[in-house]
Short mmCIF file of C-alpha atoms in Angstrom, two decimals:
data_model
loop_
_atom_site.label_atom_id
_atom_site.label_comp_id
_atom_site.label_asym_id
_atom_site.label_seq_id
_atom_site.Cartn_x
_atom_site.Cartn_y
_atom_site.Cartn_z
CA MET A 1 -107.14 -52.23 0.06
CA PHE A 2 -106.20 -50.56 -2.98
CA GLU A 3 -104.92 -52.55 -5.71
CA HIS A 4 -101.38 -51.50 -7.23
CA ARG A 5 -103.07 -50.33 -10.55
CA ASN A 6 -105.56 -47.97 -8.39
CA ILE A 7 -102.73 -46.64 -6.56
CA ARG A 8 -100.76 -45.59 -10.22
CA LEU A 9 -104.08 -44.15 -11.23
CA LEU A 10 -104.42 -41.83 -8.21
CA TYR A 11 -100.70 -40.97 -8.52
CA LEU A 12 -100.98 -39.90 -12.17
CA LYS A 13 -104.13 -37.72 -11.60
CA ILE A 14 -102.51 -35.89 -8.62
CA TYR A 15 -99.26 -35.19 -10.56
CA ARG A 16 -101.46 -33.79 -13.49
CA LYS A 17 -103.14 -31.40 -11.37
CA THR A 18 -99.98 -30.18 -9.68
CA LYS A 19 -98.49 -29.83 -13.19
CA ASP A 20 -101.43 -28.13 -14.61
CA PHE A 21 -101.52 -25.66 -11.47
CA LEU A 22 -97.71 -24.50 -11.50
CA LEU A 23 -98.15 -23.69 -15.54
CA SER A 24 -101.19 -21.94 -14.88
CA ALA A 25 -101.34 -18.16 -14.76
CA LYS A 26 -102.55 -18.34 -11.25
CA SER A 27 -99.37 -20.13 -9.98
CA ARG A 28 -97.41 -17.56 -11.64
CA GLU A 29 -99.46 -14.82 -9.66
CA PHE A 30 -98.91 -16.54 -6.43
CA PHE A 31 -95.18 -17.13 -6.62
CA VAL A 32 -94.79 -13.36 -7.39
CA PHE A 33 -96.72 -12.60 -4.62
CA LEU A 34 -94.78 -14.95 -2.51
CA PHE A 35 -91.49 -13.26 -3.73
CA PHE A 36 -92.75 -9.56 -2.85
CA PHE A 37 -93.90 -10.69 0.63
CA VAL A 38 -90.52 -12.50 1.53
CA VAL A 39 -88.71 -9.31 0.47
CA ALA A 40 -91.14 -7.10 2.60
CA ALA A 41 -90.76 -9.42 5.41
CA GLY A 42 -87.09 -9.27 5.20
CA PHE A 43 -87.12 -5.27 5.09
CA TRP A 44 -89.59 -5.33 8.07
CA LEU A 45 -86.96 -7.76 9.88
CA LEU A 46 -84.25 -5.60 9.62
CA GLN A 47 -86.21 -2.44 10.26
CA THR A 48 -87.07 -3.99 13.50
CA LEU A 49 -83.73 -5.32 14.54
CA ASN A 50 -82.07 -1.83 14.02
CA ASN A 51 -84.00 -0.58 17.35
CA ASP A 52 -82.57 -0.94 20.85
CA TYR A 53 -83.32 -3.81 22.91
CA GLU A 54 -82.40 -5.38 26.47
CA THR A 55 -81.44 -9.00 26.70
CA GLU A 56 -79.82 -11.25 29.41
CA PHE A 57 -77.20 -14.36 28.89
CA SER A 58 -74.79 -16.13 31.19
CA ILE A 59 -71.32 -16.50 31.17
CA PRO A 60 -69.43 -19.23 33.27
CA VAL A 61 -67.31 -18.74 36.29
CA ARG A 62 -64.07 -20.66 36.70
CA LEU A 63 -61.51 -20.96 39.54
CA ARG A 64 -57.86 -22.00 38.49
CA ASN A 65 -54.50 -22.73 39.81
CA VAL A 66 -55.81 -24.24 43.15
CA PRO A 67 -53.10 -26.35 44.92
CA ASP A 68 -53.40 -29.88 45.68
CA ASP A 69 -53.40 -28.85 49.45
CA VAL A 70 -56.26 -26.69 49.20
CA VAL A 71 -60.07 -27.97 49.48
CA LEU A 72 -62.59 -25.54 48.48
CA ILE A 73 -64.96 -25.70 51.12
CA SER A 74 -67.80 -23.66 49.09
CA GLU A 75 -67.14 -22.73 45.41
CA PRO A 76 -67.83 -19.51 43.81
CA ALA A 77 -71.49 -19.20 41.78
CA PRO A 78 -71.45 -21.39 38.54
CA GLU A 79 -72.10 -18.45 36.35
CA VAL A 80 -72.63 -14.55 36.10
CA ARG A 81 -75.90 -13.33 34.54
CA VAL A 82 -75.32 -10.52 32.55
CA ARG A 83 -77.91 -7.70 31.30
CA VAL A 84 -76.78 -5.62 28.17
CA LYS A 85 -78.52 -3.30 25.87
CA ASP A 86 -77.73 -3.08 22.03
CA LYS A 87 -79.14 -3.22 18.51
CA GLY A 88 -81.52 -6.27 17.81
CA THR A 89 -78.65 -7.18 15.26
CA VAL A 90 -75.99 -7.17 17.71
CA LEU A 91 -78.03 -9.13 20.45
CA LEU A 92 -79.02 -11.51 17.88
CA ASN A 93 -75.56 -12.32 17.11
CA TYR A 94 -74.63 -12.79 20.93
CA MET A 95 -77.69 -15.18 21.11
CA LEU A 96 -77.00 -17.02 17.96
CA GLY A 97 -73.55 -16.80 17.30
CA LYS A 98 -71.07 -15.52 19.56
CA SER A 99 -69.63 -17.82 22.53
CA PHE A 100 -68.31 -15.91 25.70
CA PHE A 101 -64.90 -17.01 27.39
CA PRO A 102 -65.59 -18.02 31.24
CA LEU A 103 -64.84 -15.82 33.79
CA THR A 104 -61.40 -17.16 34.83
CA LEU A 105 -60.43 -16.14 38.63
CA ASP A 106 -56.87 -17.13 39.58
CA PHE A 107 -56.61 -18.60 43.20
CA ASP A 108 -53.30 -17.28 43.48
CA GLU A 109 -54.35 -13.87 43.53
CA TYR A 110 -56.81 -14.10 46.53
CA GLU A 111 -54.77 -16.72 48.68
CA GLY A 112 -54.15 -14.27 51.60
CA SER A 113 -57.57 -13.18 52.17
CA GLU A 114 -58.54 -13.13 55.85
CA ASN A 115 -60.19 -16.26 57.30
CA ASN A 116 -59.84 -18.05 54.17
CA HIS A 117 -62.82 -16.37 52.89
CA VAL A 118 -62.36 -14.38 49.32
CA ARG A 119 -64.73 -11.82 48.28
CA VAL A 120 -64.44 -10.80 44.40
CA ASN A 121 -66.55 -7.82 44.03
CA SER A 122 -68.13 -7.11 40.50
CA SER A 123 -65.85 -4.21 39.74
CA GLN A 124 -62.91 -6.93 39.69
CA TYR A 125 -64.29 -8.82 36.85
CA ARG A 126 -66.46 -6.09 34.83
CA LYS A 127 -63.47 -5.73 32.66
CA MET A 128 -63.22 -9.35 31.95
CA ILE A 129 -67.06 -9.27 30.36
CA THR A 130 -66.84 -5.61 28.72
CA VAL A 131 -63.93 -6.48 26.55
CA GLN A 132 -65.90 -9.44 25.26
CA LEU A 133 -68.75 -7.32 24.05
CA ASN A 134 -69.18 -4.96 20.84
CA ALA A 135 -68.14 -1.13 21.53
CA SER A 136 -71.81 -0.32 20.87
CA THR A 137 -73.20 -2.79 23.52
CA THR A 138 -74.15 -0.97 27.15
CA LEU A 139 -73.62 -3.21 30.26
CA LEU A 140 -76.79 -2.61 32.38
CA SER A 141 -76.15 -5.24 35.19
CA MET A 142 -74.69 -8.43 36.52
CA LYS A 143 -75.90 -10.96 39.20
CA PRO A 144 -74.53 -11.82 41.63
CA ASP A 145 -72.51 -8.68 41.80
CA THR A 146 -70.15 -10.63 44.37
CA LEU A 147 -68.22 -13.57 43.68
CA GLU A 148 -67.27 -15.35 46.83
CA TYR A 149 -65.91 -18.65 48.01
CA TYR A 150 -64.19 -20.26 51.33
CA TYR A 151 -61.18 -22.64 51.26
CA SER A 152 -59.40 -24.83 53.96
CA THR A 153 -55.31 -25.37 53.86
CA GLY A 154 -55.26 -28.19 55.99
CA ALA A 155 -57.66 -27.72 58.81
CA SER A 156 -59.39 -31.01 58.88
CA LYS A 157 -60.36 -34.27 60.86
CA LYS A 158 -62.11 -37.64 60.37
CA VAL A 159 -65.74 -37.77 61.54
CA PRO A 160 -68.06 -40.51 61.73
CA VAL A 161 -71.29 -40.55 59.71
CA ALA A 162 -74.74 -40.46 61.52
CA LEU A 163 -78.29 -41.06 60.15
CA GLN A 164 -80.50 -37.90 60.29
CA GLY A 165 -84.23 -38.74 59.74
CA ARG A 166 -86.42 -41.60 60.33
CA VAL A 167 -86.62 -45.20 59.18
CA SER A 168 -88.96 -48.07 60.07
CA ALA A 169 -89.45 -51.61 59.04
CA GLY A 170 -92.75 -52.92 57.72
CA LEU A 171 -94.95 -55.09 60.09
CA GLN A 172 -92.83 -58.57 61.28
CA TYR A 173 -89.83 -57.02 59.98
CA TYR A 174 -86.98 -55.03 61.86
CA LEU A 175 -83.88 -53.37 61.01
CA PRO A 176 -80.62 -54.91 62.76
CA ASP A 177 -78.33 -52.29 61.44
CA THR A 178 -77.39 -49.14 59.65
CA VAL A 179 -74.50 -49.55 57.35
CA PHE A 180 -72.72 -46.38 56.06
CA THR A 181 -69.76 -46.80 53.13
CA PRO A 182 -67.50 -45.33 54.16
CA ASP A 183 -68.56 -45.36 57.96
CA SER A 184 -66.51 -41.95 58.46
CA VAL A 185 -65.56 -39.31 56.48
CA TRP A 186 -62.96 -36.12 56.59
CA VAL A 187 -64.52 -32.44 57.46
CA TYR A 188 -62.74 -29.29 56.39
CA ALA A 189 -63.24 -26.23 57.69
CA SER A 190 -61.68 -23.16 59.87
CA SER A 191 -60.24 -24.13 63.12
CA ASP A 192 -63.32 -22.56 65.16
CA VAL A 193 -66.08 -24.21 62.96
CA LEU A 194 -63.96 -27.78 62.87
CA ASP A 195 -63.95 -27.83 66.91
CA THR A 196 -67.81 -27.85 66.92
CA ILE A 197 -68.21 -30.81 64.35
CA THR A 198 -68.51 -34.32 65.90
CA LYS A 199 -70.43 -35.97 63.30
CA ALA A 200 -71.41 -35.98 59.44
CA TYR A 201 -75.00 -36.17 59.38
CA THR A 202 -77.18 -36.92 56.27
CA GLN A 203 -79.44 -35.08 54.67
CA PRO A 204 -82.95 -35.65 56.27
CA VAL A 205 -84.17 -39.15 55.54
CA VAL A 206 -87.63 -40.60 55.92
CA LEU A 207 -88.03 -44.33 54.70
CA GLU A 208 -90.78 -46.70 56.09
CA ASP A 209 -92.18 -49.62 55.80
CA ILE A 210 -89.01 -51.27 54.54
CA SER A 211 -89.60 -54.91 53.80
CA ASP A 212 -86.58 -55.55 52.08
CA THR A 213 -82.91 -54.79 52.08
CA LEU A 214 -82.21 -50.89 50.78
CA ARG A 215 -79.55 -49.15 49.07
CA ARG A 216 -79.56 -45.40 48.68
CA GLN A 217 -76.77 -42.91 48.01
CA ILE A 218 -77.27 -40.02 50.71
CA VAL A 219 -75.40 -36.72 50.44
CA LEU A 220 -74.48 -35.14 53.64
CA ALA A 221 -75.43 -32.12 54.99
CA ALA A 222 -72.89 -29.78 54.96
CA ARG A 223 -73.18 -26.23 55.99
CA ARG A 224 -71.91 -23.00 55.03
CA GLY A 225 -68.00 -23.00 55.55
CA MET A 226 -67.62 -26.50 55.72
CA LYS A 227 -67.21 -29.46 53.27
CA PHE A 228 -67.27 -33.37 53.64
CA VAL A 229 -65.03 -35.67 51.76
CA PRO A 230 -66.44 -37.57 50.18
CA ALA A 231 -69.90 -35.26 49.75
CA SER A 232 -72.08 -38.47 49.79
CA VAL A 233 -71.83 -41.80 51.20
CA ASP A 234 -73.85 -45.03 50.67
CA LEU A 235 -76.35 -46.26 52.92
CA MET A 236 -77.64 -49.79 53.22
CA LEU A 237 -80.33 -50.94 55.49
CA PRO A 238 -80.37 -54.80 55.73
CA VAL A 239 -83.93 -56.00 56.50
CA ASP A 240 -84.55 -59.09 58.48
CA ILE A 241 -87.94 -61.10 59.31
CA TYR A 242 -88.89 -61.71 63.05
CA THR A 243 -89.18 -65.23 64.08
CA GLU A 244 -90.16 -66.66 67.72
CA LYS A 245 -87.80 -68.89 69.85
CA THR A 246 -87.97 -70.44 73.24
CA VAL A 247 -85.21 -71.32 75.50
CA GLU A 248 -85.01 -72.79 79.08
CA VAL A 249 -82.93 -70.71 81.66
CA PRO A 250 -82.15 -71.55 85.18
CA LEU A 251 -82.94 -69.09 87.64
CA GLN A 252 -79.46 -68.67 89.90
CA GLY A 253 -79.40 -67.22 93.34
CA VAL A 254 -75.97 -64.84 93.73
CA ASN A 255 -74.39 -63.23 96.78
CA PHE A 256 -75.76 -66.19 99.23
CA PRO A 257 -73.76 -67.11 102.16
CA ALA A 258 -72.08 -70.21 102.20
CA ASP A 259 -74.43 -71.97 104.57
CA LYS A 260 -77.51 -71.00 102.44
CA ALA A 261 -78.88 -72.30 99.09
CA LEU A 262 -81.49 -71.38 96.55
CA ARG A 263 -84.31 -73.72 95.79
CA VAL A 264 -86.76 -72.96 92.99
CA PHE A 265 -89.53 -74.42 91.84
CA PRO A 266 -89.34 -74.85 88.95
CA SER A 267 -85.88 -74.64 88.39
CA LYS A 268 -85.90 -73.61 84.79
CA ILE A 269 -87.87 -70.74 83.41
CA GLN A 270 -89.06 -71.23 79.47
CA ILE A 271 -88.11 -67.54 78.00
CA THR A 272 -89.87 -67.02 74.67
CA PHE A 273 -88.79 -64.33 72.56
CA GLN A 274 -88.35 -62.45 68.79
CA ILE A 275 -85.38 -62.43 66.80
CA GLY A 276 -84.41 -61.99 63.38
CA LEU A 277 -84.26 -65.18 61.15
CA SER A 278 -80.37 -64.47 60.36
CA ARG A 279 -79.41 -64.91 63.99
CA PHE A 280 -82.08 -67.54 64.92
CA ARG A 281 -79.47 -70.28 65.41
CA LYS A 282 -76.79 -68.02 67.06
CA VAL A 283 -78.70 -67.03 70.18
CA THR A 284 -78.74 -69.78 72.99
CA ALA A 285 -79.88 -70.13 76.44
CA ASP A 286 -76.51 -69.54 77.36
CA ASP A 287 -76.90 -65.67 76.21
CA PHE A 288 -79.84 -64.95 78.81
CA HIS A 289 -79.12 -64.64 82.74
CA LEU A 290 -81.61 -64.89 85.46
CA TYR A 291 -80.49 -64.54 88.80
CA VAL A 292 -81.63 -62.88 92.09
CA SER A 293 -79.59 -61.71 95.14
CA TYR A 294 -79.89 -63.15 98.57
CA GLU A 295 -80.46 -59.61 99.82
CA GLU A 296 -83.54 -59.05 97.32
CA LEU A 297 -84.92 -62.42 98.75
CA LEU A 298 -84.76 -61.53 102.26
CA ASN A 299 -86.40 -57.70 101.33
CA LEU A 300 -89.34 -59.54 99.27
CA GLY A 301 -91.63 -60.59 102.21
CA ALA A 302 -93.20 -63.36 99.89
CA ASP A 303 -92.67 -66.79 98.92
CA LYS A 304 -92.85 -65.86 95.14
CA TYR A 305 -90.27 -64.25 92.98
CA THR A 306 -91.35 -62.24 89.83
CA VAL A 307 -88.69 -63.32 87.32
CA LYS A 308 -86.49 -60.69 86.02
CA LEU A 309 -84.16 -60.91 83.12
CA ARG A 310 -80.89 -59.11 83.95
CA ARG A 311 -79.24 -59.62 80.59
CA TYR A 312 -79.99 -60.62 77.18
CA PRO A 313 -78.62 -60.50 73.64
CA GLU A 314 -79.08 -57.55 71.35
CA GLY A 315 -81.90 -57.94 68.98
CA VAL A 316 -83.98 -59.95 71.15
CA SER A 317 -87.54 -58.28 71.89
CA HIS A 318 -90.93 -59.03 72.85
CA VAL A 319 -89.68 -61.41 76.11
CA ARG A 320 -92.08 -63.64 77.79
CA PHE A 321 -91.38 -65.97 80.91
CA ASN A 322 -93.14 -68.82 81.48
CA PRO A 323 -93.80 -68.98 84.75
CA GLU A 324 -93.57 -65.19 85.56
CA GLN A 325 -93.54 -66.34 89.17
CA VAL A 326 -91.64 -69.04 90.91
CA ASP A 327 -91.74 -70.45 94.46
CA PHE A 328 -88.50 -70.51 96.06
CA LEU A 329 -86.86 -71.71 99.38
CA ILE A 330 -83.71 -70.61 101.09
CA GLU A 331 -82.33 -73.69 102.44
CA GLN A 332 -79.81 -74.27 105.52
CA ILE A 333 -77.02 -76.19 104.30
CA THR A 334 -75.38 -78.71 107.14
CA ASP A 335 -71.70 -79.01 107.80
CA ASN A 336 -72.48 -82.79 106.10
CA GLU A 337 -73.93 -81.19 102.83
CA SER A 338 -71.11 -78.59 102.29
CA TYR A 339 -68.75 -81.63 102.11
#
């Protein structure tokens, strides 16, 4: 590391060399050359800018005086790309200094358009552009050459939101629900289009191997000539982990005559299933129904019955029985047993 004394000596040395150079004859020759070089470059630039060139710039588009009861289904293009030709000095002023006023379309002028579809040709807004240009500037082209938009005046209805795409949970996890906020939205369109819309589908979504609750803002997939309000919704995919549970459920007979009774061996079946951890305590044996009809047993032609689960709660999967088959007996009830 340099000491303070060495740094001071180095500074003085550089200072003396710089001073000697600036006061020398070579220095004066260098600055004279630099001056004439700058002057020549300036004349060359002026000469170059005096030629004709083409350039392109954008002018924003605005729609004003839209009534409160009118909903824009599709808005006009946000800007118009304008290509012009003029001297380089004029074009440089456009690019560096001049700011253009937006092309303002008055909604009241086009409200009576057919089918609530407005088309404004370039000839109708060309003057709005030319008045902002220098007299020497030539307007070559405008893109787009037509500004158009759709609007609705009250034709609307509320439809539920639906997921479009594929979502799946990771191993040992599952998705108990798909939650949208809000779960329904207003759709605005012409009457004939409105009749064909039953749901508001999201943009395609692919979410796989989800292992934790996921939240996303999803844009709704609106087609041309329609609009959803709001245009996006919040999606929540709650994730739960699978666990296993076993309950004992009796096998019951239904539609038996008054003098007949069903005897089953064993009388209760162990049902093992997978359920989300959050619902483990809520699902009980009472939520499962095992029953067999008298007619089914008569037509069985055997003394063993294969257990079938007739009803079970939502969210239950991978159901297993122990035993899978039971012995049964249709017993005749005497008059004394019936009292």
